[in-house]
Amino acid sequence: MRQIVNQILRQLASGPKDFWQLIVKQDYSVKEFIHTLKELNNSGVIEKEGPLYKLNTKNLRKKPHKYLESKCPVCGIGIDLDNDFVYLKEQFRNLVRGRPLPSEEYDQGFMRQEDTVRRAVFMYERGDVEDKNIFILGDDDLLSLAIGLMKLSNLITVVEADRRIVDFINEKAKKLNLNKLQAIEYNAMKELPSDLCNQYHTFVTDPVETWLGFKIFVGRCIQSLKGAGCSGYFGLTHLEASLKKWYEFQKFLINCNFVITDILRDFSFYPEDDNKWQRFYSTYALYREMPDAGLPKIDWYRSSFIRIEAIDEINSPRLSSVSSSSEEGIYFDEEAWATPRKR
Amino acid sequence: MRQIVNQILRQLASGPKDFWQLIVKQDYSVKEFIHTLKELNNSGVIEKEGPLYKLNTKNLRKKPHKYLESKCPVCGIGIDLDNDFVYLKEQFRNLVRGRPLPSEEYDQGFMRQEDTVRRAVFMYERGDVEDKNIFILGDDDLLSLAIGLMKLSNLITVVEADRRIVDFINEKAKKLNLNKLQAIEYNAMKELPSDLCNQYHTFVTDPVETWLGFKIFVGRCIQSLKGAGCSGYFGLTHLEASLKKWYEFQKFLINCNFVITDILRDFSFYPEDDNKWQRFYSTYALYREMPDAGLPKIDWYRSSFIRIEAIDEINSPRLSSVSSSSEEGIYFDEEAWATPRKR
């Protein structure tokens, strides 16, 4: 289902609404909105009574889920988890107990639990969760479980190099009966298996922040998408990716036919205590330059959350397998000052 | 002063801070941050005592202003005006009484007062206000007065086609002794006067949302900037600019050597009651397609707020004067469904 259709129908699930109440809760142009409204009216899925539109339950294949509110009541921009999503925050907190800790094997480190839930809810708000096939490349944040708990998606596939995380997700999914969620062992250095290509509506990843790393991670995710109208989400720091690098990334996305629709600065913080990565610090390039920085007493590492959408047929990037000898070049460049090196 | 320097010094204005407290309150990479910290230390502007950095008042030409807090306490993303910026919200509210109402002459309509103040504060948070020359093209929102009230900028220049607004701003600036703020009558259809070119650190505009309108409005603003490191802000709707158009705009910005650093969806709402533009509605294309939509009872028109930064020397667009015969093409395209037409 197109995002705009979903954004209209879920508003009507809680009762009749007028033209303006509907247009304010959807993301597209007046022109696209009016066309969609007429289309839904003509197909008999909705009907008009006086100034109000309402669902025509007879002609609905499936009743849409009611819209859940998440807009921040203070600033109107970010996500408020203490409204309709309290249940999700609490369920997720219980679910992630005993999660695998970051390993030196991979460039790992998970964000605060509430930030993971906020990601899921921001995607929901955009219409990228309900009835969608969602592809997640790398999931030490366990976002798949947060989205899975909403029970709104059609399919959630996690591809992940770390066996511990694959097992953790599959075990929890089984226990909670989230049968639309599956995690598969896959290393992004390899080509994406063909049965995962062109199957998904939206993707999420936290790319390695070298130029090559970004291209590989986001590029493989792009290959997983069906086409026009599909969306993607990724985290990006300012800390290990300078604006010059952001610029190169954005040019790459434009060339693939994506428009950038949202950039939320410092959306996700990485908790020092929970990650227990103090022992990694001594291997950071940061300490070579600043040996007396000490260990941080605050959560300082954070990333922006970015959404893109394909405006037309996707111009998929060509990517081949990466040999293990060039892996170093994927994980490190002259800006990777807070990435652990193997000893 | 570079943003990063300002972001560091204003933190220290309220007392000594350690490496991590400083890095979490600046927008650039670990590498740039450490270089800047060392540079400030070497030049004697700051000094280190144990783990803490502090200002060296002897070597400071001017004491930096203390950092004011504006991060939303609920979601951490948007702007909270009820912390250190209460004064600004209140002063601005008093200041804008008797403001000019939208005219059919121009594509006008101002945002909610608090959203204007939030724009000013978001720019402040990024380091784009203190000691900066700020260029504003079109200011029926009166953002210049909100920034002016902070008394932190070096210079604020408004260029504006509507004589009423020019007079209103200059009158208030004089009354409040904001002598660094000036408004000048200027129509964006004309070339930008050469004494305004290459003079500013940051710009703000709300472009007309046709492709030609965007290029003219944002292009002239870009011409006002000095070069690498300079930034720009503009509002853009989804309502009259489809994602395909956003894509063309983003390609244009990339070609000019700008990276997009922030996109805050629905940052600004336009209040129906205050704008008193009910009489414009009948001329909207929207009503041709949807004659029984009625008048809105809620504020539905809103725009995203976008920040860009020049990663290198600016590749300035070539723009000439627009003859009055082609003005129609600047204000209208097939997506301008909520823009008033002259009767």
XYZ file of C-alpha atoms in Angstrom:
686
model
C 0.000 0.000 0.000
C 1.293 3.439 -0.861
C 2.280 5.569 2.150
C -0.243 8.268 1.344
C -3.134 5.763 1.178
C -2.105 4.300 4.509
C -1.731 7.781 6.040
C -5.304 8.644 5.000
C -6.984 5.369 5.938
C -5.442 5.086 9.392
C -6.772 8.568 10.224
C -10.262 7.446 9.247
C -9.989 4.281 11.353
C -10.737 6.383 14.432
C -13.762 8.123 12.876
C -14.829 10.524 10.106
C -12.509 13.441 9.258
C -12.765 16.460 6.981
C -10.484 17.407 4.096
C -8.169 19.527 6.276
C -7.859 17.045 9.112
C -6.685 14.503 6.563
C -4.291 16.709 4.604
C -2.465 17.797 7.752
C -1.650 14.166 8.616
C -0.098 13.079 5.326
C 3.268 13.792 3.760
C 2.576 14.447 0.087
C 1.495 17.340 -2.147
C -2.005 18.858 -2.348
C -2.194 17.510 -5.873
C -1.236 13.955 -4.890
C -3.483 14.133 -1.834
C -6.571 15.214 -3.806
C -5.933 12.586 -6.477
C -5.623 9.886 -3.839
C -8.738 11.054 -2.000
C -10.755 10.973 -5.235
C -9.320 7.574 -6.115
C -10.316 6.149 -2.711
C -13.742 7.717 -3.052
C -14.283 6.350 -6.580
C -13.182 2.862 -5.589
C -15.703 2.954 -2.721
C -13.123 2.431 0.010
C -14.125 5.743 1.561
C -17.277 7.805 1.203
C -18.292 11.362 1.874
C -21.120 12.521 4.152
C -21.463 16.277 4.220
C -17.996 17.686 4.881
C -16.700 14.400 6.326
C -14.952 11.419 4.799
C -15.404 8.005 6.378
C -14.352 4.424 5.799
C -16.717 2.242 3.825
C -16.263 -0.978 5.766
C -18.145 -3.023 3.125
C -15.542 -2.274 0.461
C -12.461 -2.608 2.661
C -10.454 -5.760 2.267
C -8.994 -5.209 5.722
C -9.812 -2.663 8.384
C -6.866 -0.270 8.796
C -5.217 0.083 12.203
C -6.002 3.238 14.137
C -3.383 5.968 13.970
C -1.168 6.190 17.042
C 0.067 9.608 18.139
C 3.784 10.210 18.586
C 4.443 13.881 17.827
C 6.434 15.571 20.554
C 4.036 17.821 22.498
C 6.778 20.325 23.346
C 8.490 20.992 20.016
C 6.333 19.167 17.463
C 9.377 17.694 15.717
C 10.733 14.589 17.437
C 9.059 11.490 18.825
C 7.228 11.287 22.155
C 7.160 7.738 23.521
C 4.967 8.613 26.487
C 1.761 8.934 24.513
C 0.413 5.980 22.495
C 3.756 4.181 22.418
C 4.353 3.593 26.121
C 3.558 -0.079 25.546
C 6.310 -0.350 22.944
C 8.957 1.297 25.103
C 8.162 -1.056 27.973
C 7.937 -4.231 25.924
C 11.203 -3.413 24.178
C 12.978 -2.754 27.483
C 12.046 -6.212 28.726
C 12.876 -7.871 25.455
C 16.468 -6.671 25.130
C 17.679 -7.937 28.519
C 20.675 -10.169 27.951
C 21.414 -8.733 24.501
C 24.866 -9.475 23.010
C 27.505 -6.870 23.882
C 29.603 -5.192 21.159
C 32.384 -7.344 19.768
C 35.772 -6.246 18.360
C 35.016 -8.440 15.345
C 32.624 -5.871 13.899
C 32.177 -2.107 14.164
C 29.455 -2.449 16.802
C 27.833 -0.358 19.511
C 24.130 -0.008 20.120
C 22.090 3.111 20.743
C 19.935 3.847 23.801
C 16.868 1.631 23.951
C 14.504 4.591 23.706
C 16.302 5.829 20.595
C 15.777 2.488 18.879
C 12.078 2.657 19.700
C 11.993 6.264 18.444
C 13.428 5.096 15.123
C 10.688 2.497 14.797
C 8.025 5.074 15.643
C 9.401 7.697 13.277
C 9.190 5.108 10.482
C 5.644 4.309 11.556
C 4.676 7.991 11.479
C 5.879 8.206 7.855
C 3.798 5.198 6.828
C 6.830 2.964 6.290
C 5.817 0.209 8.714
C 2.185 -0.847 8.119
C 1.939 -3.696 5.569
C 5.515 -3.113 4.477
C 8.440 -5.438 3.779
C 11.339 -4.073 5.809
C 15.003 -4.912 5.199
C 17.547 -4.286 7.966
C 21.267 -4.654 7.304
C 23.106 -5.009 10.631
C 20.969 -4.933 13.747
C 22.911 -4.790 16.990
C 20.358 -2.109 17.932
C 17.601 -4.732 17.692
C 15.361 -2.352 15.770
C 13.767 -5.366 14.093
C 12.326 -6.409 17.453
C 10.958 -2.913 18.125
C 9.227 -2.875 14.728
C 8.178 -6.510 15.155
C 6.453 -5.710 18.452
C 4.155 -3.271 16.634
C 2.732 -6.234 14.670
C 1.928 -4.058 11.665
C 4.503 -5.069 9.045
C 4.165 -7.649 6.351
C 7.746 -8.916 6.624
C 10.919 -7.933 8.480
C 14.210 -9.417 7.320
C 17.424 -8.798 9.219
C 20.730 -9.631 7.546
C 23.571 -9.591 10.034
C 27.178 -10.843 10.157
C 27.198 -11.580 13.890
C 25.788 -15.029 14.632
C 25.050 -14.048 18.244
C 22.676 -11.306 17.099
C 21.027 -13.495 14.463
C 20.321 -16.089 17.142
C 19.132 -13.536 19.703
C 16.623 -12.014 17.273
C 15.314 -15.346 15.993
C 14.959 -16.708 19.504
C 12.978 -13.674 20.713
C 10.868 -13.666 17.545
C 9.976 -17.305 18.098
C 9.207 -16.797 21.778
C 6.894 -13.851 21.023
C 5.404 -15.460 17.964
C 6.611 -12.662 15.661
C 6.513 -14.981 12.665
C 6.994 -12.235 10.114
C 10.447 -11.492 11.481
C 13.508 -13.461 10.401
C 17.238 -12.882 10.888
C 19.776 -14.361 8.451
C 23.556 -14.574 8.732
C 25.076 -12.456 5.974
C 28.270 -10.437 5.641
C 27.864 -7.179 3.711
C 31.244 -7.782 2.047
C 29.550 -10.431 -0.085
C 27.066 -9.747 -2.860
C 23.442 -9.632 -1.752
C 21.724 -13.014 -2.385
C 19.387 -12.657 -5.364
C 16.311 -13.770 -3.414
C 16.691 -10.665 -1.234
C 16.969 -8.252 -4.175
C 13.974 -6.096 -5.198
C 11.730 -7.500 -2.473
C 11.390 -4.727 0.106
C 9.601 -1.401 0.569
C 12.003 0.152 3.024
C 15.435 -0.461 4.469
C 17.370 0.538 7.579
C 21.113 0.405 8.162
C 23.935 2.091 10.040
C 26.642 2.163 7.421
C 30.346 2.059 8.146
C 31.273 5.703 7.592
C 34.130 5.423 5.140
C 33.210 6.288 1.565
C 33.588 2.652 0.524
C 31.729 1.437 3.628
C 28.787 3.742 2.948
C 28.581 2.681 -0.662
C 28.677 -1.017 0.243
C 26.176 -0.854 3.134
C 23.656 1.580 1.675
C 24.205 0.231 -1.844
C 23.274 -3.332 -0.831
C 20.205 -1.981 0.976
C 19.173 -0.079 -2.144
C 19.412 -3.329 -4.095
C 16.883 -4.882 -1.717
C 14.172 -2.352 -2.681
C 11.365 -2.833 -5.178
C 11.507 0.584 -6.871
C 9.845 4.001 -7.097
C 8.232 5.201 -3.855
C 10.366 2.904 -1.696
C 12.255 4.463 1.175
C 15.395 4.006 3.213
C 16.700 5.042 6.615
C 20.237 5.248 7.891
C 22.223 6.722 10.715
C 25.207 8.941 10.054
C 27.474 10.726 12.497
C 29.217 14.037 12.196
C 31.940 12.567 14.391
C 33.514 10.188 11.911
C 32.027 11.535 8.704
C 32.902 15.141 7.881
C 30.511 17.267 5.871
C 32.707 16.671 2.815
C 31.971 12.981 3.199
C 28.260 13.672 3.772
C 28.382 15.585 0.505
C 29.792 12.568 -1.362
C 27.155 10.328 0.225
C 24.365 12.697 -0.821
C 25.662 12.858 -4.388
C 25.650 9.050 -4.462
C 22.016 8.952 -3.281
C 20.929 11.581 -5.810
C 22.597 9.520 -8.551
C 20.610 6.468 -7.437
C 17.393 8.561 -7.805
C 16.688 9.148 -4.142
C 15.579 12.407 -2.569
C 16.463 13.133 1.062
C 13.247 13.798 2.987
C 14.400 14.030 6.638
C 17.659 14.635 8.496
C 17.220 14.569 12.270
C 20.412 15.658 13.962
C 21.567 13.742 17.044
C 18.571 11.435 16.969
C 20.467 8.537 18.588
C 22.944 8.494 21.465
C 25.169 5.537 22.270
C 25.250 4.747 26.006
C 28.771 4.231 27.362
C 27.686 2.118 30.329
C 25.440 -0.341 28.510
C 27.881 -0.931 25.661
C 30.723 -1.632 28.091
C 33.212 -0.680 25.389
C 35.690 1.083 27.685
C 38.274 -1.537 26.727
C 37.962 -0.520 23.052
C 38.892 3.079 23.713
C 42.635 2.561 23.888
C 42.611 1.367 20.254
C 40.898 4.536 18.935
C 42.850 6.950 16.730
C 41.338 9.663 18.962
C 43.720 8.648 21.789
C 46.770 8.779 19.567
C 46.003 12.475 19.058
C 44.617 13.219 22.506
C 46.229 10.714 24.891
C 44.962 12.437 28.041
C 41.286 12.672 27.082
C 40.345 10.156 29.780
C 37.266 7.967 29.643
C 33.972 9.786 28.976
C 31.534 10.249 31.850
C 28.723 11.214 29.476
C 27.162 9.723 26.355
C 28.846 11.744 23.620
C 28.724 9.498 20.554
C 25.577 10.135 18.538
C 24.230 9.950 15.037
C 21.687 11.707 12.857
C 18.785 9.757 11.386
C 18.182 10.223 7.695
C 15.267 9.197 5.471
C 15.398 8.923 1.682
C 12.721 8.061 -0.882
C 13.036 6.855 -4.478
C 11.410 9.460 -6.713
C 11.402 7.142 -9.700
C 12.858 3.862 -10.903
C 15.940 3.173 -8.776
C 19.286 3.556 -10.442
C 20.897 0.663 -8.545
C 24.624 0.946 -7.864
C 26.972 -1.709 -9.195
C 28.711 -3.451 -6.308
C 30.780 -6.582 -6.254
C 32.135 -8.743 -3.438
C 34.879 -7.255 -1.306
C 37.900 -9.470 -0.721
C 38.987 -9.797 2.895
C 42.263 -8.037 2.038
C 40.388 -4.820 1.325
C 38.207 -4.997 4.435
C 40.591 -2.633 6.242
C 39.736 0.045 3.655
C 36.054 -0.386 4.354
C 36.367 0.088 8.095
C 39.055 2.770 8.258
C 39.830 6.089 6.678
C 41.464 9.273 7.964
C 38.300 10.262 9.837
C 37.654 6.972 11.678
C 38.903 8.310 15.015
C 36.447 6.492 17.254
C 36.358 3.049 15.637
C 38.091 0.192 17.471
C 41.076 -1.443 15.786
C 41.788 -5.116 16.259
C 44.815 -5.501 18.449
C 34.394 33.127 13.680
C 34.013 29.535 12.545
C 30.954 27.722 13.958
C 33.039 25.103 15.705
C 35.154 27.721 17.507
C 32.050 29.527 18.640
C 30.437 26.248 19.741
C 33.460 25.453 21.925
C 34.006 28.918 23.416
C 30.392 29.522 24.383
C 30.412 26.254 26.342
C 33.457 27.438 28.269
C 31.850 30.818 28.985
C 29.859 29.154 31.772
C 32.886 27.415 33.322
C 35.554 24.752 32.673
C 34.547 21.632 30.726
C 36.280 18.388 29.827
C 36.975 16.969 26.380
C 33.718 14.997 26.249
C 31.475 17.778 27.497
C 32.828 19.924 24.687
C 32.674 17.357 21.889
C 29.028 16.567 22.602
C 28.042 20.219 22.090
C 29.643 20.801 18.679
C 28.624 19.731 15.207
C 31.842 18.650 13.496
C 34.082 15.583 13.269
C 36.394 14.252 15.995
C 39.303 15.179 13.761
C 38.129 18.769 13.212
C 37.220 19.089 16.887
C 40.634 17.954 18.136
C 42.438 20.195 15.636
C 40.356 23.175 16.736
C 40.883 22.425 20.427
C 44.660 22.227 19.914
C 44.624 25.404 17.847
C 42.719 27.285 20.584
C 45.095 25.895 23.186
C 48.200 26.846 21.196
C 46.956 30.365 20.574
C 46.375 30.757 24.314
C 42.653 31.474 24.001
C 41.920 28.431 26.154
C 44.103 26.525 28.602
C 44.021 23.132 30.221
C 44.026 22.422 33.958
C 43.979 18.726 34.724
C 41.174 17.208 32.655
C 39.411 20.576 32.197
C 39.636 23.234 29.531
C 38.917 26.846 30.445
C 38.890 30.256 28.841
C 42.046 32.319 29.152
C 40.447 35.724 29.623
C 43.802 37.525 29.162
C 44.122 36.318 25.564
C 40.470 36.741 24.568
C 39.659 39.708 22.403
C 36.051 39.490 23.502
C 34.400 37.333 26.137
C 32.060 34.828 24.434
C 28.384 34.807 25.365
C 27.218 31.973 27.579
C 25.522 29.089 25.811
C 21.732 29.111 26.082
C 19.919 25.790 26.247
C 17.158 25.040 23.750
C 17.093 21.265 23.210
C 13.637 19.807 23.611
C 13.569 17.939 26.952
C 11.021 15.393 25.694
C 12.427 14.249 22.359
C 15.868 15.876 22.172
C 15.346 16.946 18.568
C 13.336 20.145 18.235
C 13.521 23.500 20.028
C 12.148 24.208 23.501
C 11.358 27.888 24.000
C 10.442 27.510 27.659
C 13.974 27.147 28.919
C 16.562 29.911 28.305
C 14.589 31.488 25.459
C 11.400 32.479 27.276
C 12.566 36.105 27.086
C 12.805 35.886 23.295
C 9.369 34.365 22.837
C 7.811 37.087 24.963
C 9.700 40.005 23.463
C 8.895 38.809 19.966
C 5.203 38.448 20.771
C 5.038 42.075 21.858
C 7.112 43.277 18.955
C 4.978 41.842 16.150
C 1.685 43.433 17.207
C 0.317 45.430 14.294
C 2.404 43.536 11.716
C 1.390 43.888 8.034
C -1.134 41.268 6.887
C -0.488 39.162 3.767
C -1.068 40.947 0.490
C -2.240 39.500 -2.857
C 0.674 41.352 -4.473
C 3.168 38.772 -3.229
C 3.036 35.110 -2.269
C 2.800 35.911 1.453
C 1.643 34.268 4.671
C 3.521 34.201 7.930
C 4.177 31.285 10.252
C 3.175 31.055 13.921
C 5.149 33.441 16.089
C 6.682 30.623 18.106
C 7.839 28.906 14.919
C 9.683 32.041 13.833
C 11.419 32.185 17.204
C 12.227 28.460 16.912
C 13.918 29.134 13.567
C 16.068 31.819 15.139
C 16.978 29.526 18.033
C 17.768 26.562 15.797
C 20.185 28.800 13.870
C 21.682 29.930 17.175
C 22.155 26.323 18.314
C 24.143 25.594 15.127
C 26.438 28.588 15.698
C 25.028 30.557 12.773
C 23.974 33.635 14.751
C 26.810 34.829 17.024
C 29.082 37.342 15.271
C 27.581 36.431 11.912
C 26.387 38.500 8.945
C 22.906 37.221 8.168
C 21.074 37.756 4.885
C 17.291 37.342 4.757
C 15.424 37.404 1.453
C 11.722 38.072 2.108
C 10.711 38.493 5.709
C 6.972 38.634 6.290
C 7.738 36.236 9.170
C 9.841 38.969 10.817
C 12.611 36.484 11.598
C 15.089 39.359 11.393
C 13.504 40.886 14.492
C 13.660 37.590 16.386
C 17.369 37.235 15.570
C 17.915 40.947 16.194
C 16.457 40.665 19.699
C 19.187 38.156 20.606
C 21.763 40.929 20.097
C 24.435 38.444 19.072
C 24.860 38.983 15.330
C 27.285 41.236 13.564
C 24.851 42.325 10.856
C 21.346 41.387 9.714
C 20.206 42.527 6.279
C 16.660 41.951 5.084
C 15.869 42.390 1.414
C 12.141 42.497 0.802
C 9.809 43.559 -2.033
C 6.985 44.745 0.229
C 7.528 48.340 1.341
C 5.178 47.833 4.322
C 7.409 45.119 5.744
C 10.609 47.062 5.083
C 9.166 50.001 6.999
C 7.816 47.847 9.828
C 11.204 46.181 10.410
C 13.207 49.405 10.197
C 10.835 51.191 12.518
C 10.998 48.460 15.169
C 14.770 48.170 14.784
C 15.133 51.906 15.376
C 12.786 51.897 18.342
C 14.666 49.011 19.985
C 18.068 50.319 18.994
C 18.888 47.204 16.954
C 21.386 49.136 14.857
C 22.868 46.057 13.243
C 19.555 45.300 11.539
C 18.544 46.954 8.265
C 15.745 46.231 5.791
C 16.070 47.261 2.132
C 13.442 47.284 -0.598
C 14.435 44.768 -3.265
C 12.539 42.548 -5.659
C 14.088 39.120 -6.185
C 13.212 39.311 -9.894
C 16.100 41.777 -10.261
C 19.777 40.892 -10.029
C 21.247 41.121 -6.538
C 23.019 44.486 -6.028
C 26.778 43.908 -6.092
C 27.316 45.427 -2.630
C 25.232 42.590 -1.181
C 27.177 39.838 -2.968
C 29.752 37.749 -1.053
C 29.182 39.594 2.228
C 27.275 37.169 4.437
C 27.873 34.029 6.505
C 24.375 32.657 6.417
C 21.092 33.237 4.626
C 17.426 32.514 5.222
C 14.579 32.504 2.717
C 11.239 30.896 1.950
C 11.492 30.362 -1.771
C 8.574 30.346 -4.159
C 8.209 26.612 -4.785
C 8.269 26.420 -8.551
C 11.550 25.201 -9.995
C 12.312 28.659 -11.388
C 11.187 30.341 -8.149
C 13.451 28.140 -6.060
C 16.425 28.763 -8.312
C 15.865 32.533 -8.251
C 15.251 32.861 -4.499
C 17.847 30.419 -3.193
C 20.267 31.299 -5.996
C 20.292 34.998 -5.070
C 20.790 34.049 -1.429
C 23.731 31.848 -2.365
C 25.269 34.819 -4.185
C 25.149 36.787 -0.928
C 27.477 34.315 0.841
C 31.227 34.646 1.359
C 32.231 31.040 0.573
C 33.274 27.721 2.140
C 31.756 27.026 5.566
C 28.875 29.442 5.023
C 25.377 28.141 5.565
C 21.832 28.666 4.397
C 18.341 27.962 5.687
C 15.083 27.726 3.799
C 11.558 26.482 4.256
C 10.020 24.044 1.824
C 6.602 22.441 1.836
C 5.526 19.022 0.712
C 2.173 20.584 -0.157
C 3.199 22.555 -3.214
C 6.534 20.913 -3.937
C 6.395 17.192 -4.703
C 9.353 14.982 -3.885
C 10.319 15.075 -7.565
C 10.699 18.818 -7.210
C 12.604 18.421 -3.922
C 14.924 16.127 -5.854
C 15.613 18.803 -8.487
C 16.223 21.367 -5.730
C 18.670 19.045 -3.968
C 20.553 18.390 -7.197
C 20.846 22.151 -7.695
C 22.277 22.596 -4.173
C 24.758 19.744 -4.630
C 25.897 21.362 -7.886
C 26.488 24.642 -6.022
C 28.724 22.704 -3.551
C 26.334 22.596 -0.610
C 25.664 19.627 1.629
C 22.269 19.290 3.335
C 22.822 19.046 7.089
C 19.277 19.195 8.541
C 15.738 18.623 7.303
C 13.125 19.171 10.002
C 9.729 18.122 8.773
C 6.731 20.331 9.591
C 8.842 22.776 11.574
C 6.556 25.741 10.789
C 2.772 25.990 10.713
C 0.891 28.902 9.176
C -1.976 30.122 11.372
C -5.240 30.610 9.466
C -6.696 33.128 11.904
C -3.731 35.473 12.184
C -3.087 35.575 8.432
C -6.733 36.404 7.730
C -6.301 35.021 4.229
C -9.757 33.376 3.988
C -10.538 35.716 1.096
C -7.576 34.287 -0.877
C -8.878 30.735 -0.745
C -11.389 31.073 -3.565
C -8.519 31.806 -5.975
C -6.588 28.607 -5.114
C -6.287 25.839 -7.708
C -7.189 23.501 -4.827
C -10.818 24.717 -4.973
C -11.070 24.161 -8.695
C -10.401 20.470 -8.001
C -12.185 20.226 -4.670
C -14.923 22.889 -4.688
C -16.627 21.636 -1.529
C -13.524 21.501 0.713
C -14.858 24.376 2.834
C -12.643 26.693 4.838
C -10.134 25.004 7.167
C -10.793 25.042 10.900
C -7.231 23.952 11.679
C -3.755 25.133 10.722
C -2.853 22.708 7.956
C -0.305 24.562 5.836
C 3.211 23.881 7.056
C 6.780 23.701 5.847
C 9.962 21.835 6.614
C 13.069 23.754 7.677
C 16.261 22.882 5.855
C 19.890 23.795 6.553
C 22.719 23.593 4.022
C 26.450 24.292 4.352
C 29.066 25.037 1.687
C 31.667 22.279 1.836
C 34.103 24.218 -0.322
C 34.268 27.225 -2.586
C 30.707 28.015 -3.697
C 29.808 27.236 -7.263
C 27.485 30.236 -7.646
C 24.557 29.821 -10.024
C 24.210 32.166 -12.996
C 20.989 34.158 -12.706
C 19.811 37.154 -14.638
C 16.914 39.567 -14.139
C 13.432 38.194 -14.736
C 11.165 40.265 -16.960
C 7.719 40.974 -15.542
C 6.166 38.927 -18.364
C 7.753 35.766 -16.988
C 6.794 36.448 -13.359
C 3.739 34.193 -13.773
C 6.112 31.268 -14.428
C 7.963 31.979 -11.199
C 4.859 31.948 -9.030
C 2.850 29.162 -10.666
C 3.388 25.636 -11.869
C 1.168 22.555 -11.932
C 1.720 21.971 -8.183
C 0.899 25.489 -6.925
C -2.533 24.502 -5.622
C -2.564 26.703 -2.538
C -1.078 29.928 -3.909
C -3.430 32.883 -4.413
C -3.945 34.149 -7.966
C -4.543 37.794 -8.664
C -8.185 38.259 -9.627
